[in-house]
PDB file of C-alpha atoms in Angstrom:
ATOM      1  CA  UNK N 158     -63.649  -3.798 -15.480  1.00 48.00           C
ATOM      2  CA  UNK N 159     -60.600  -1.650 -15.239  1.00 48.00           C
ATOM      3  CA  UNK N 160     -58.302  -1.469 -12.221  1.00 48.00           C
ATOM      4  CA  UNK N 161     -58.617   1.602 -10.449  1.00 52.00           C
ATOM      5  CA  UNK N 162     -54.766   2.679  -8.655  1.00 52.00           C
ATOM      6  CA  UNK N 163     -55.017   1.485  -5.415  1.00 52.00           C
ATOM      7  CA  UNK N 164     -57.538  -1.865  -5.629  1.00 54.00           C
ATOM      8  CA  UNK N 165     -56.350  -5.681  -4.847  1.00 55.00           C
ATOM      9  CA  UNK N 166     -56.839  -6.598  -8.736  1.00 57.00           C
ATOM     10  CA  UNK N 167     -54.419  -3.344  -9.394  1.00 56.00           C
ATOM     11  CA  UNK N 168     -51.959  -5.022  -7.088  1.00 60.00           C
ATOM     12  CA  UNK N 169     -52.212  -8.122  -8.451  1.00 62.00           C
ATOM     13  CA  UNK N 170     -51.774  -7.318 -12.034  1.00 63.00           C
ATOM     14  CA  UNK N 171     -48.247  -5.494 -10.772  1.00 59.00           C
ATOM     15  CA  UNK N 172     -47.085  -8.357  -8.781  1.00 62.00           C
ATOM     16  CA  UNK N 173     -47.500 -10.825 -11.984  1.00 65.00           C
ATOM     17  CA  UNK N 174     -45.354  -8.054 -13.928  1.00 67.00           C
ATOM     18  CA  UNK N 175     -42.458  -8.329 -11.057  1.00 65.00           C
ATOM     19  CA  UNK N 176     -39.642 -10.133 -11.963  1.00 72.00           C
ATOM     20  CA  UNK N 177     -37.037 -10.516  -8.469  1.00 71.00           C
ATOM     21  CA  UNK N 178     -33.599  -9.865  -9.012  1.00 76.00           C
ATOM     22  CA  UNK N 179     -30.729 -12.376 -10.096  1.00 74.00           C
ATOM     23  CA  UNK N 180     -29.327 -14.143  -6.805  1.00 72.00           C
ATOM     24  CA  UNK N 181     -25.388 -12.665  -6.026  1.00 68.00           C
ATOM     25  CA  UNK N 182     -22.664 -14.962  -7.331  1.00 59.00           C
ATOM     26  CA  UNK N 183     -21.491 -16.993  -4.941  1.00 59.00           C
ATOM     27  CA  UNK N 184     -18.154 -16.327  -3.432  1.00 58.00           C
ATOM     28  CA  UNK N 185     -15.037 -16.392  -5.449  1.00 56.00           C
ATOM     29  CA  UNK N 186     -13.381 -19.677  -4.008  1.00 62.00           C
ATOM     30  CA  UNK N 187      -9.390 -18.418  -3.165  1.00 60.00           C
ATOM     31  CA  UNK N 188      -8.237 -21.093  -1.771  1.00 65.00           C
ATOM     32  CA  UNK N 189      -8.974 -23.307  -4.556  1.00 66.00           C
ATOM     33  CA  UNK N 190      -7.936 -20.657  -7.173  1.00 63.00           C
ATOM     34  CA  UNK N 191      -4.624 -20.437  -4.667  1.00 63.00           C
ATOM     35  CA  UNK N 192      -4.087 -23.590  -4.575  1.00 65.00           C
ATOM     36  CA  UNK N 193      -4.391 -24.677  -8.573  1.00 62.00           C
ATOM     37  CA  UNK N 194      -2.141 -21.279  -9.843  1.00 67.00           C
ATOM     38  CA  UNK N 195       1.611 -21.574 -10.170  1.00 68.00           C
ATOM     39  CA  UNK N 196       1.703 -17.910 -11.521  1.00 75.00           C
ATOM     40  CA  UNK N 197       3.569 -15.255  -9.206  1.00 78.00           C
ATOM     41  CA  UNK N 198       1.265 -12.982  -9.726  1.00 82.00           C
ATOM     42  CA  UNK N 199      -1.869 -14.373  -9.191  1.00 85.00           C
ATOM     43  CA  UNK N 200      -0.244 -15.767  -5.872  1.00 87.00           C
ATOM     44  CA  UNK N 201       0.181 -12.253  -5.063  1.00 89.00           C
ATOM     45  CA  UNK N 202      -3.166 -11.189  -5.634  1.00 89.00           C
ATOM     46  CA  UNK N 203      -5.017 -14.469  -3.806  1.00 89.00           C
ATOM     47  CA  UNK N 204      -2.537 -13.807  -0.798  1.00 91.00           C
ATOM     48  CA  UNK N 205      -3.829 -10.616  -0.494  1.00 92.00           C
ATOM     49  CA  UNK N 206      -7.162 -11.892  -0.371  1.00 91.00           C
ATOM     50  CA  UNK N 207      -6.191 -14.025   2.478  1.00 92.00           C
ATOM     51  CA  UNK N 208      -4.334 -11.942   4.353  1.00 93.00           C
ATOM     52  CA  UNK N 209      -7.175  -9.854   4.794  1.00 91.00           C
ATOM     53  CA  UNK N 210      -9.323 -12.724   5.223  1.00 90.00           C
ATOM     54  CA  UNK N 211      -7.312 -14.107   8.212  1.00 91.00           C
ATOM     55  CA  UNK N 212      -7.223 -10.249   9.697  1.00 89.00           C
ATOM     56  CA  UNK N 213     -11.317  -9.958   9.705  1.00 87.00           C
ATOM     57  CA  UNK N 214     -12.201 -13.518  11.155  1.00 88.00           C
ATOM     58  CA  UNK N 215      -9.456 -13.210  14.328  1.00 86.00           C
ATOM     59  CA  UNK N 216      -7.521 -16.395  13.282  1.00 90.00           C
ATOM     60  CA  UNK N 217      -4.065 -13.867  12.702  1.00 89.00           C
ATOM     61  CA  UNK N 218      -4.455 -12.935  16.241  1.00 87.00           C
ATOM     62  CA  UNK N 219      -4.866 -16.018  17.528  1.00 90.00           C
ATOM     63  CA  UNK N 220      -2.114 -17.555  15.217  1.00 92.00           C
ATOM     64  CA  UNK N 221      -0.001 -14.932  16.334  1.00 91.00           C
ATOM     65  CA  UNK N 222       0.090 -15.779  20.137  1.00 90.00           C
ATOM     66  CA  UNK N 223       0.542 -19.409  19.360  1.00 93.00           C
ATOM     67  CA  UNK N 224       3.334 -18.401  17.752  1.00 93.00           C
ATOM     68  CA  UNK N 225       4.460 -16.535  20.134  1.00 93.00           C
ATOM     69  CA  UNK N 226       4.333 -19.258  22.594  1.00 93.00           C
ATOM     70  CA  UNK N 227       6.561 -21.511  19.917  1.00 92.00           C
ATOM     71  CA  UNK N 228       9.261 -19.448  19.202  1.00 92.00           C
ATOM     72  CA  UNK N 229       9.911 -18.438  23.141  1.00 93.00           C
ATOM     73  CA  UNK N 230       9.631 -22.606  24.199  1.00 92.00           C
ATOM     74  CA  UNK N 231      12.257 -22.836  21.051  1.00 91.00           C
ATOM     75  CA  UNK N 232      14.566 -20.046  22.360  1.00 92.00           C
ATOM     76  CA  UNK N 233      14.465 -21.736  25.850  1.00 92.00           C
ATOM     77  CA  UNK N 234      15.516 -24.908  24.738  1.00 91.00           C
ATOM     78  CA  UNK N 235      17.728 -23.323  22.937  1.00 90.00           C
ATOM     79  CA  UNK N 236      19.830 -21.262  25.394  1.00 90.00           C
ATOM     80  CA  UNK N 237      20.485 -24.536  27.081  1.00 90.00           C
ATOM     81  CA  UNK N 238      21.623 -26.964  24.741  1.00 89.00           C
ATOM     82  CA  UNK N 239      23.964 -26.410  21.510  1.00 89.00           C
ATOM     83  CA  UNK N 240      22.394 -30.279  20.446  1.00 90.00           C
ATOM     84  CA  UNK N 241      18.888 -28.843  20.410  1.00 89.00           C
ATOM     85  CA  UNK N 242      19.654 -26.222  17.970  1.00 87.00           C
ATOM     86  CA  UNK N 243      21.648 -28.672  16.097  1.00 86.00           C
ATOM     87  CA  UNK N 244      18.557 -30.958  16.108  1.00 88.00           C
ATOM     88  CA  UNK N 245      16.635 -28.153  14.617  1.00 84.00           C
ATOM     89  CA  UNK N 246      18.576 -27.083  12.101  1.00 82.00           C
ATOM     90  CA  UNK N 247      18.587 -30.877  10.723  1.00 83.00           C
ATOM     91  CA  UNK N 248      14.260 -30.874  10.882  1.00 81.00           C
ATOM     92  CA  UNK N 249      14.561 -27.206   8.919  1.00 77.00           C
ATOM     93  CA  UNK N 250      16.912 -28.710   6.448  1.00 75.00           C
ATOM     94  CA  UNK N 251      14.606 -32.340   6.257  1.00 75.00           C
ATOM     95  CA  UNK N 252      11.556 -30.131   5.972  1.00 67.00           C
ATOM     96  CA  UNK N 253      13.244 -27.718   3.291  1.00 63.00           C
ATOM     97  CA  UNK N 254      13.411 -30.690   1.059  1.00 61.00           C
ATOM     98  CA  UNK N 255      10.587 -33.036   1.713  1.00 52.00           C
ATOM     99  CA  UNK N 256       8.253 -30.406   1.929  1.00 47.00           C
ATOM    100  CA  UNK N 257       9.720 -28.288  -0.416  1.00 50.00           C
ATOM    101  CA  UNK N 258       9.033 -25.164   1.518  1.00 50.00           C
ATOM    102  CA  UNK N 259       9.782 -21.951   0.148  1.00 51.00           C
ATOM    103  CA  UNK N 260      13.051 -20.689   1.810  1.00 49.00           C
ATOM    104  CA  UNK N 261      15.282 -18.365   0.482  1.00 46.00           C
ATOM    105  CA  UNK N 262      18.280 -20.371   1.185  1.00 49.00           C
ATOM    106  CA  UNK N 263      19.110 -23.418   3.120  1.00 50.00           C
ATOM    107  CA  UNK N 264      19.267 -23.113   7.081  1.00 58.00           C
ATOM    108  CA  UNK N 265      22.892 -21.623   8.030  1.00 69.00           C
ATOM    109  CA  UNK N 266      24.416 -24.190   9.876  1.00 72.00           C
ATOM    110  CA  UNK N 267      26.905 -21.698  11.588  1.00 75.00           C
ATOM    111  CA  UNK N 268      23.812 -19.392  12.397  1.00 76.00           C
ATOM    112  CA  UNK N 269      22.520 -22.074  14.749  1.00 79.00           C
ATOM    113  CA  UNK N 270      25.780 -23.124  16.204  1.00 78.00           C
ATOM    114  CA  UNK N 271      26.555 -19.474  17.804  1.00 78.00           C
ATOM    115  CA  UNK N 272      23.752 -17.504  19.214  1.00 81.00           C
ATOM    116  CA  UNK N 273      22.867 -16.067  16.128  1.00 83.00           C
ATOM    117  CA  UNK N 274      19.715 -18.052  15.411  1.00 84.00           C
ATOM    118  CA  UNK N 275      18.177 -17.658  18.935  1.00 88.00           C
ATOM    119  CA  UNK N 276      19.013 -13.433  18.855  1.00 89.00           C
ATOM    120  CA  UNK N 277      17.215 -13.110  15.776  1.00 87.00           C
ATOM    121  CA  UNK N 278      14.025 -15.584  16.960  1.00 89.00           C
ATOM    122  CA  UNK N 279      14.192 -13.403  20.382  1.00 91.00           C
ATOM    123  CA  UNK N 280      13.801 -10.436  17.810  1.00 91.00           C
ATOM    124  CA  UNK N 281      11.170 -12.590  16.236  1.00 90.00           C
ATOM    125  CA  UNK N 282       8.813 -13.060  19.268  1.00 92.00           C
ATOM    126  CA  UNK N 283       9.165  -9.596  20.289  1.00 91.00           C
ATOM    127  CA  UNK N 284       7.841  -8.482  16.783  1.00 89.00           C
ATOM    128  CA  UNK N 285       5.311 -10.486  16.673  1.00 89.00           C
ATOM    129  CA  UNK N 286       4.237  -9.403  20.362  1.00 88.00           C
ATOM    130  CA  UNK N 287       3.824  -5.733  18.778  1.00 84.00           C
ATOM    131  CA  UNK N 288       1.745  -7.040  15.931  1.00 83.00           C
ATOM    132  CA  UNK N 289      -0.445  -9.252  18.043  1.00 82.00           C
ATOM    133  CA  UNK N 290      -1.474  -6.100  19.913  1.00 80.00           C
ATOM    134  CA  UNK N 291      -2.494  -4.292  16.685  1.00 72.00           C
ATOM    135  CA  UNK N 292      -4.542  -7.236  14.762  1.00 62.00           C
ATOM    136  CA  UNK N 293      -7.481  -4.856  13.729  1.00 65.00           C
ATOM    137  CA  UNK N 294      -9.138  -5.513  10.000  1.00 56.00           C
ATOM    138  CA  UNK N 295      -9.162  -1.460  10.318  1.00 60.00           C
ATOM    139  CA  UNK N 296      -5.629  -0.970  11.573  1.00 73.00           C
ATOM    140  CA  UNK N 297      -2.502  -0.844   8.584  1.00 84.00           C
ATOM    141  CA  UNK N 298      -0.339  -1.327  11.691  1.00 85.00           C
ATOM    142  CA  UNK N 299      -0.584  -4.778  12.030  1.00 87.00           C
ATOM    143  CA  UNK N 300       0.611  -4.953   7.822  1.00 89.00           C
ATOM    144  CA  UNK N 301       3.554  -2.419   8.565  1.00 89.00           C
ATOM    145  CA  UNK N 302       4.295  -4.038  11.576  1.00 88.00           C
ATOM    146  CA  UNK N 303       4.609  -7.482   9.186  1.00 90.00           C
ATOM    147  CA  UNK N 304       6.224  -5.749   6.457  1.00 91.00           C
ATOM    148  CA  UNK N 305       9.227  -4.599   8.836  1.00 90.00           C
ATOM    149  CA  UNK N 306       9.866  -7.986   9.985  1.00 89.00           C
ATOM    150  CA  UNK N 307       9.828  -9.724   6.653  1.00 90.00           C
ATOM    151  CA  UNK N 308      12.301  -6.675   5.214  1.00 89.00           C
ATOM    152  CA  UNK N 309      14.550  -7.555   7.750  1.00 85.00           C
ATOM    153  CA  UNK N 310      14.468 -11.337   7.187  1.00 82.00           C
ATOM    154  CA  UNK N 311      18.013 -12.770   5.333  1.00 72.00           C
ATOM    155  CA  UNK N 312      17.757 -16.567   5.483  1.00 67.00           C
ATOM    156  CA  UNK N 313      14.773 -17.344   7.960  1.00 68.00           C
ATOM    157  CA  UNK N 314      13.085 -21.025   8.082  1.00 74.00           C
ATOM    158  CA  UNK N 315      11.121 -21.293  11.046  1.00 80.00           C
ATOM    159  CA  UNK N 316      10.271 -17.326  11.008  1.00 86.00           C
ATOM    160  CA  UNK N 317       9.095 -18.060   7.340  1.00 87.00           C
ATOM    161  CA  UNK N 318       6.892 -20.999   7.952  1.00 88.00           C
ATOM    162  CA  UNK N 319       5.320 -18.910  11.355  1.00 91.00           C
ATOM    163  CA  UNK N 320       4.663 -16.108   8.980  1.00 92.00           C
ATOM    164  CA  UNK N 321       2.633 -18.318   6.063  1.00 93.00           C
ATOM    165  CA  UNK N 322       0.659 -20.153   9.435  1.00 93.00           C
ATOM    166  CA  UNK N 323      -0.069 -16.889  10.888  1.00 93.00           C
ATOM    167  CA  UNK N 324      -1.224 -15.291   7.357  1.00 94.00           C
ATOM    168  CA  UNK N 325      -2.683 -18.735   6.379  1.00 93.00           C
ATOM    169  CA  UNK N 326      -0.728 -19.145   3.279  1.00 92.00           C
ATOM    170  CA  UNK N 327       1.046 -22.159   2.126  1.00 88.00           C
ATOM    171  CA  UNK N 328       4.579 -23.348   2.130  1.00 84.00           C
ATOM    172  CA  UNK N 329       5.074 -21.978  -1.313  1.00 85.00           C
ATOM    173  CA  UNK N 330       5.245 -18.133  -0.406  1.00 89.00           C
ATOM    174  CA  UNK N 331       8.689 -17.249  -0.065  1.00 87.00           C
ATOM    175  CA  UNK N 332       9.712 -14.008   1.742  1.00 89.00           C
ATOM    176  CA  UNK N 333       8.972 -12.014  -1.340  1.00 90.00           C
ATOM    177  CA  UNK N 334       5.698 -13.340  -2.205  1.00 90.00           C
ATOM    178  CA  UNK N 335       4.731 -12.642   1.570  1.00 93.00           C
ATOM    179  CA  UNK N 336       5.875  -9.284   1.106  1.00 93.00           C
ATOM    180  CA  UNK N 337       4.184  -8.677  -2.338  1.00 93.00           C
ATOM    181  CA  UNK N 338       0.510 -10.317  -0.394  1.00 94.00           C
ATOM    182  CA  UNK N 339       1.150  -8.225   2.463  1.00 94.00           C
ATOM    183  CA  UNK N 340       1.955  -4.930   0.393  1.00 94.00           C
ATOM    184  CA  UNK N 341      -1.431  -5.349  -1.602  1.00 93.00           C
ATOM    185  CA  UNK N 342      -3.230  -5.983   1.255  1.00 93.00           C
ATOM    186  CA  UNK N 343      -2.049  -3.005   2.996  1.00 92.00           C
ATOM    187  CA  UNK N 344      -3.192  -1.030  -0.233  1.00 91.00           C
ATOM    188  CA  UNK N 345      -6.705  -2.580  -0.322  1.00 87.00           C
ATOM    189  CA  UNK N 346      -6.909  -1.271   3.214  1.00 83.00           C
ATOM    190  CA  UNK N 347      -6.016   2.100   2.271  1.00 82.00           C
ATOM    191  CA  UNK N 348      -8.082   2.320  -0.183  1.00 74.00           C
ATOM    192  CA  UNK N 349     -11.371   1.163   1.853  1.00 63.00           C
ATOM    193  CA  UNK N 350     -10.247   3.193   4.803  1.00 56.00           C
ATOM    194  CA  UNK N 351      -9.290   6.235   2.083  1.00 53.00           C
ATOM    195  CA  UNK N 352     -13.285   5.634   0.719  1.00 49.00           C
ATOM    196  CA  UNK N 353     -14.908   6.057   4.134  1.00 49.00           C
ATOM    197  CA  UNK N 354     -13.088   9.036   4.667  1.00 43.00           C
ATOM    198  CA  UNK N 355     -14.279  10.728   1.958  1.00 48.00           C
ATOM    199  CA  UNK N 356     -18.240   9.111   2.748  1.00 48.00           C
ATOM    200  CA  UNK N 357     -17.962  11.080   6.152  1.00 37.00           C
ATOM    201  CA  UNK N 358     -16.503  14.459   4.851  1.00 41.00           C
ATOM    202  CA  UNK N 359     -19.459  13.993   2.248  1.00 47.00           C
ATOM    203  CA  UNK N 360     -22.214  13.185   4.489  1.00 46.00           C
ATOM    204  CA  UNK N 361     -20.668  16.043   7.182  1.00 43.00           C
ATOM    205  CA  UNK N 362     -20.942  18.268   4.157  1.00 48.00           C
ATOM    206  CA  UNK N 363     -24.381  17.489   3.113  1.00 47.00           C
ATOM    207  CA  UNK N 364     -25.142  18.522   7.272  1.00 42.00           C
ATOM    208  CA  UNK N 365     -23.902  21.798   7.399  1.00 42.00           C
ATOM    209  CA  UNK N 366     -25.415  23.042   3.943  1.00 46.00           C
TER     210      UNK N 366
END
């Protein structure tokens, strides 16, 4: 008996001949890639990744006002004892060499002495306060906001190491590979915010024909 289009054995016969699609890779793993590469580049690249990562799941934001909350306790103490800051700038130097964290120079000893290191962590919290109120996976203000601080960084330590918390990234981004992650970030967002623009001219154009 042949099948006639339409009948159960007709239906049948097809469903045998169906073969379901491959499953999706599974996610590429970045922190592990991250955390095995020693290359510049690829640290870049995997920064990027979690930059954007750390913008889309809210843990920037909330990394952000704990900062926040850090840096103005520090500033406080600060402002009323010249030991304090002397303190800290003997942890920064410890954890600059036990830790090997990625600072561009060692702390200035002279910066914490005068009132040097608390202006530019006022500075600090107040930047940070602009970017915490901008900390949209859709927004390149939060990025630019980011980028500005870390351009005007010299020789931070604890600014540095709040920046790699709040971005997720580990003690082995220096200023400039925070600023490279940060820069391709911000271009991965233009480009997916560049793409939608052009889906809604399209499908607007596809209306009014």
């Amino acid at each position: 008996e042949i099948p006639t289009p339409g009948s159960d054995s007709s239906t049948d016969e097809l469903s045998k001949l169906y073969i379901p699609p491959p499953p999706p890779p599974p996610p590429l793993d970045t922190d592990r890639l991250r955390s095995a590469t020693n290359s510049d580049g690829l640290l870049a690249v995997l920064g990027a990744a979690q930059v954007l990562r750390a913008m889309q799941d809210g843990s920037a934001k909330r990394r952000v006002l704990e900062s926040i909350e850090s840096v103005e306790e520090w500033v406080e103490n600060g402002e009323q004892s010249v030991a304090f800051r002397v303190a800290s700038w003997r942890d920064q130097r410890a954890a600059q060499g036990d830790l090997k964290i990625a600072m561009e120079s060692d702390s200035n000893f002279m910066a914490f002495i005068s009132n040097k290191a608390i202006a530019n962590r006022k500075r600090f919290a107040e930047q940070l306060k602009a970017a915490s109120a901008v900390t949209d996976f859709d927004s390149l203000q939060f990025l630019q906001t980011i980028h500005s601080v870390l351009s005007q960084m010299n020789s931070p330590c604890l600014r540095l190491e709040l920046l790699q918390y709040i971005l997720g990234l580990d003690n082995r981004y220096s200023v400039a590979h925070v600023k490279r992650s940060v820069e391709l970030a911000a271009t991965c967002l233009n480009i997916s915010s560049g793409s939608e623009s052009e889906d809604v001219l399209a499908d607007e154009k596809a209306i009014t024909q």
